[in-house]
Amino acid sequence: MFTGIIQAIGTVSSIKDQGGDVRLRIHTGKLDLSDVELGDSIAVNGVCLTAVELPGDGFVADVSGETLSLTSLGQLKSGSPVNLEKALTLATRLGGHLVSGHVDGLGTVISREEDARSVRFVIEAPAELAKYIVHKGSITVDGTSLTVNGVDGARFDLNIVPHTLQETIMDSYRPGSRVNLEVDLIARYLERLLLGDKAAQSGSQGLSREMLERAGFIAD
């Protein structure tokens, strides 16, 4: 688990094709690795990876073909900057929100506009994730815990302050950039709970208006 508070911007040192998947080496910059051991988890652009080597200036992780196809890690090149966060401990301040490091889908940056000293981004999520994104709710973008400022269908906007721009890779975003999205974990569990016994049925597709009406969340 993670908090979505980025601890350092790292750099991809090398990417080695392993025949369908890759071995990724990350130079971790200012990230303190003194308490990291082999097998520990580190989030890279919001994707939970396992450290299989610790060469001293960073770590090495294997990335499966499935992860490459479902996240933006497949677009990384040598020299690409990446957001980094070590897994949380019981002593970690939960400054963001609970983040699993399991990407739900790829979003696309639609626009970027200066707003005083901040920057306002509009991002379009996959249609199937729209129901989990709410005004003033939490969302993770490339591992960064952020507050949704507005929602319009599958599009949502974010107001990013100078500190976040400086301490994450968000300042590099331009229209067309692809970003990893993880929706609020609690929203996913709530959906599953509301399904009740239907959750055990094969082919269960999630909540419907009928189910919400029956549970009293929508008036007839």
Short mmCIF file of C-alpha atoms in Angstrom, two decimals:
data_model
loop_
_atom_site.label_atom_id
_atom_site.label_comp_id
_atom_site.label_asym_id
_atom_site.label_seq_id
_atom_site.Cartn_x
_atom_site.Cartn_y
_atom_site.Cartn_z
CA MET A 1 0.00 0.00 0.00
CA PHE A 2 1.02 3.62 -0.63
CA THR A 3 -0.18 7.12 0.23
CA GLY A 4 0.12 8.85 -3.15
CA ILE A 5 2.66 11.33 -1.76
CA ILE A 6 5.60 11.22 -4.18
CA GLN A 7 8.95 10.96 -2.39
CA ALA A 8 11.31 11.50 -5.32
CA ILE A 9 11.56 11.81 -9.07
CA GLY A 10 13.71 9.00 -10.43
CA THR A 11 15.13 8.30 -13.87
CA VAL A 12 14.99 5.18 -16.00
CA SER A 13 18.61 3.99 -16.31
CA SER A 14 17.97 1.05 -18.59
CA ILE A 15 15.25 -1.17 -20.01
CA LYS A 16 16.19 -4.72 -20.98
CA ASP A 17 13.85 -6.84 -23.07
CA GLN A 18 13.48 -10.26 -21.47
CA GLY A 19 11.37 -11.77 -24.25
CA GLY A 20 7.84 -10.55 -23.63
CA ASP A 21 8.53 -8.63 -20.45
CA VAL A 22 11.29 -6.25 -19.36
CA ARG A 23 13.79 -5.66 -16.57
CA LEU A 24 13.69 -2.03 -15.52
CA ARG A 25 16.55 -0.26 -13.74
CA ILE A 26 15.66 2.96 -11.94
CA HIS A 27 18.10 5.58 -10.63
CA THR A 28 16.25 6.81 -7.54
CA GLY A 29 17.90 10.20 -6.97
CA LYS A 30 17.12 11.58 -3.50
CA LEU A 31 14.96 8.61 -2.47
CA ASP A 32 16.41 7.07 0.70
CA LEU A 33 16.94 3.35 0.09
CA SER A 34 18.65 2.61 3.41
CA ASP A 35 15.54 0.81 4.70
CA VAL A 36 14.70 -0.98 1.43
CA GLU A 37 15.41 -4.70 1.10
CA LEU A 38 15.13 -7.16 -1.76
CA GLY A 39 11.47 -8.01 -2.28
CA ASP A 40 10.19 -4.65 -1.03
CA SER A 41 7.63 -2.71 -3.05
CA ILE A 42 8.25 0.65 -4.70
CA ALA A 43 5.64 2.48 -6.79
CA VAL A 44 6.87 3.72 -10.16
CA ASN A 45 4.37 6.16 -11.73
CA GLY A 46 1.76 4.55 -9.50
CA VAL A 47 2.61 0.96 -10.43
CA CYS A 48 3.66 -1.29 -7.56
CA LEU A 49 6.93 -3.02 -8.48
CA THR A 50 9.15 -5.41 -6.54
CA ALA A 51 12.83 -4.64 -6.05
CA VAL A 52 14.82 -7.66 -7.30
CA GLU A 53 18.23 -5.96 -7.23
CA LEU A 54 19.64 -3.05 -5.21
CA PRO A 55 22.76 -1.82 -7.03
CA GLY A 56 23.29 1.13 -4.67
CA ASP A 57 22.06 4.07 -6.72
CA GLY A 58 18.60 2.66 -7.31
CA PHE A 59 16.76 -0.60 -7.84
CA VAL A 60 15.91 -3.13 -10.52
CA ALA A 61 12.42 -4.55 -11.09
CA ASP A 62 10.82 -6.99 -13.49
CA VAL A 63 7.74 -5.73 -15.35
CA SER A 64 5.36 -8.29 -16.83
CA GLY A 65 3.89 -8.11 -20.30
CA GLU A 66 0.44 -7.54 -18.82
CA THR A 67 1.65 -4.55 -16.79
CA LEU A 68 3.38 -3.11 -19.86
CA SER A 69 0.14 -3.36 -21.86
CA LEU A 70 -2.17 -1.94 -19.17
CA THR A 71 -0.04 0.94 -17.86
CA SER A 72 2.18 3.69 -19.21
CA LEU A 73 5.32 1.78 -18.20
CA GLY A 74 5.40 0.34 -21.70
CA GLN A 75 6.08 3.87 -23.00
CA LEU A 76 9.14 4.46 -20.83
CA LYS A 77 12.55 4.98 -22.40
CA SER A 78 16.04 5.31 -21.01
CA GLY A 79 16.17 8.75 -19.37
CA SER A 80 12.42 9.00 -18.71
CA PRO A 81 11.57 10.67 -15.37
CA VAL A 82 9.30 8.70 -13.04
CA ASN A 83 7.43 9.31 -9.79
CA LEU A 84 8.68 7.16 -6.90
CA GLU A 85 7.17 6.19 -3.55
CA LYS A 86 8.21 3.48 -1.12
CA ALA A 87 5.49 1.32 0.43
CA LEU A 88 3.95 2.84 3.54
CA THR A 89 4.58 1.58 7.06
CA LEU A 90 2.43 1.84 10.18
CA ALA A 91 4.49 4.92 11.11
CA THR A 92 3.90 6.68 7.77
CA ARG A 93 1.84 9.88 7.69
CA LEU A 94 -1.18 9.29 5.47
CA GLY A 95 -0.98 12.67 3.76
CA GLY A 96 -2.75 11.52 0.60
CA HIS A 97 -5.16 8.57 0.56
CA LEU A 98 -4.89 4.78 0.52
CA VAL A 99 -3.35 3.72 -2.79
CA SER A 100 -2.84 0.09 -3.83
CA GLY A 101 -0.40 0.61 -6.70
CA HIS A 102 -2.68 -1.35 -9.03
CA VAL A 103 -3.54 0.78 -12.05
CA ASP A 104 -7.20 0.78 -13.12
CA GLY A 105 -6.70 2.34 -16.54
CA LEU A 106 -4.88 4.85 -18.72
CA GLY A 107 -6.09 8.43 -18.91
CA THR A 108 -5.28 11.09 -21.49
CA VAL A 109 -4.37 14.70 -20.75
CA ILE A 110 -6.83 16.80 -22.73
CA SER A 111 -5.68 20.30 -21.83
CA ARG A 112 -3.23 22.26 -19.71
CA GLU A 113 -3.84 25.88 -18.69
CA GLU A 114 -1.96 28.25 -16.42
CA ASP A 115 -4.06 29.42 -13.46
CA ALA A 116 -2.11 32.06 -11.52
CA ARG A 117 0.85 30.10 -10.09
CA SER A 118 -0.96 26.79 -10.48
CA VAL A 119 -1.71 24.70 -13.54
CA ARG A 120 -5.13 23.29 -14.36
CA PHE A 121 -5.26 19.97 -16.19
CA VAL A 122 -8.25 18.27 -17.78
CA ILE A 123 -7.85 14.49 -18.02
CA GLU A 124 -10.14 12.00 -19.72
CA ALA A 125 -10.53 8.63 -18.02
CA PRO A 126 -11.71 5.39 -19.63
CA ALA A 127 -15.53 5.37 -19.69
CA GLU A 128 -15.75 2.42 -17.29
CA LEU A 129 -13.92 4.40 -14.58
CA ALA A 130 -16.11 7.52 -14.76
CA LYS A 131 -18.53 6.27 -12.08
CA TYR A 132 -15.73 6.19 -9.50
CA ILE A 133 -14.59 9.80 -10.06
CA VAL A 134 -16.45 12.42 -8.04
CA HIS A 135 -16.16 16.14 -7.34
CA LYS A 136 -13.75 16.70 -4.41
CA GLY A 137 -12.99 12.98 -4.30
CA SER A 138 -9.52 11.44 -4.51
CA ILE A 139 -7.79 10.00 -7.56
CA THR A 140 -4.26 8.81 -8.21
CA VAL A 141 -2.50 10.06 -11.35
CA ASP A 142 0.89 8.42 -12.03
CA GLY A 143 1.06 7.60 -8.33
CA THR A 144 0.20 11.10 -7.11
CA SER A 145 -2.77 11.48 -4.77
CA LEU A 146 -4.90 14.37 -6.05
CA THR A 147 -8.26 16.00 -5.39
CA VAL A 148 -10.77 16.15 -8.24
CA ASN A 149 -11.85 19.77 -8.78
CA GLY A 150 -14.58 19.11 -11.32
CA VAL A 151 -16.19 16.30 -13.31
CA ASP A 152 -17.80 16.34 -16.75
CA GLY A 153 -18.67 12.83 -17.93
CA ALA A 154 -15.44 10.84 -18.12
CA ARG A 155 -13.36 14.03 -17.93
CA PHE A 156 -12.13 15.57 -14.71
CA ASP A 157 -9.98 18.56 -13.88
CA LEU A 158 -7.18 19.08 -11.39
CA ASN A 159 -5.64 22.24 -10.01
CA ILE A 160 -1.94 21.53 -9.39
CA VAL A 161 0.00 23.84 -7.08
CA PRO A 162 3.68 24.76 -7.71
CA HIS A 163 5.04 22.35 -5.07
CA THR A 164 3.35 19.35 -6.71
CA LEU A 165 4.56 20.44 -10.14
CA GLN A 166 8.11 20.62 -8.80
CA GLU A 167 8.11 17.37 -6.83
CA THR A 168 6.40 15.12 -9.40
CA ILE A 169 6.54 14.56 -13.16
CA MET A 170 3.29 16.48 -13.72
CA ASP A 171 5.07 19.55 -15.06
CA SER A 172 6.03 17.44 -18.10
CA TYR A 173 2.38 16.69 -18.98
CA ARG A 174 1.11 18.07 -22.26
CA PRO A 175 -2.14 17.44 -24.18
CA GLY A 176 -1.98 13.86 -25.37
CA SER A 177 0.16 12.58 -22.48
CA ARG A 178 -0.97 9.18 -21.22
CA VAL A 179 -1.16 8.75 -17.45
CA ASN A 180 -1.81 5.88 -15.05
CA LEU A 181 -5.07 6.21 -13.11
CA GLU A 182 -6.11 4.47 -9.91
CA VAL A 183 -9.57 5.30 -8.61
CA ASP A 184 -10.49 5.52 -4.94
CA LEU A 185 -10.10 2.10 -3.33
CA ILE A 186 -13.05 2.65 -0.98
CA ALA A 187 -15.37 3.34 -3.94
CA ARG A 188 -14.47 -0.02 -5.48
CA TYR A 189 -15.09 -1.92 -2.24
CA LEU A 190 -18.37 -0.08 -1.69
CA GLU A 191 -19.57 -1.08 -5.15
CA ARG A 192 -18.78 -4.71 -4.46
CA LEU A 193 -20.51 -4.65 -1.07
CA LEU A 194 -23.66 -3.10 -2.53
CA LEU A 195 -23.91 -6.00 -4.98
CA GLY A 196 -24.56 -8.27 -1.99
CA ASP A 197 -25.23 -11.89 -2.96
CA LYS A 198 -25.13 -10.97 -6.65
CA ALA A 199 -21.35 -10.48 -6.33
CA ALA A 200 -20.95 -14.26 -6.23
CA GLN A 201 -22.82 -14.74 -9.51
CA SER A 202 -20.79 -15.36 -12.65
CA GLY A 203 -20.93 -12.42 -15.04
CA SER A 204 -21.77 -9.85 -12.36
CA GLN A 205 -21.19 -6.47 -14.06
CA GLY A 206 -21.38 -4.07 -11.11
CA LEU A 207 -24.01 -1.65 -9.91
CA SER A 208 -27.10 -0.80 -11.90
CA ARG A 209 -29.71 1.92 -11.41
CA GLU A 210 -32.18 -0.77 -10.33
CA MET A 211 -29.84 -1.96 -7.57
CA LEU A 212 -29.25 1.60 -6.33
CA GLU A 213 -33.02 2.25 -6.24
CA ARG A 214 -33.58 -0.97 -4.30
CA ALA A 215 -30.88 0.04 -1.77
CA GLY A 216 -32.51 3.46 -1.34
CA PHE A 217 -29.75 5.55 -2.92
CA ILE A 218 -32.00 6.77 -5.76
CA ALA A 219 -35.63 7.78 -5.31
CA ASP A 220 -38.23 6.28 -7.65
#
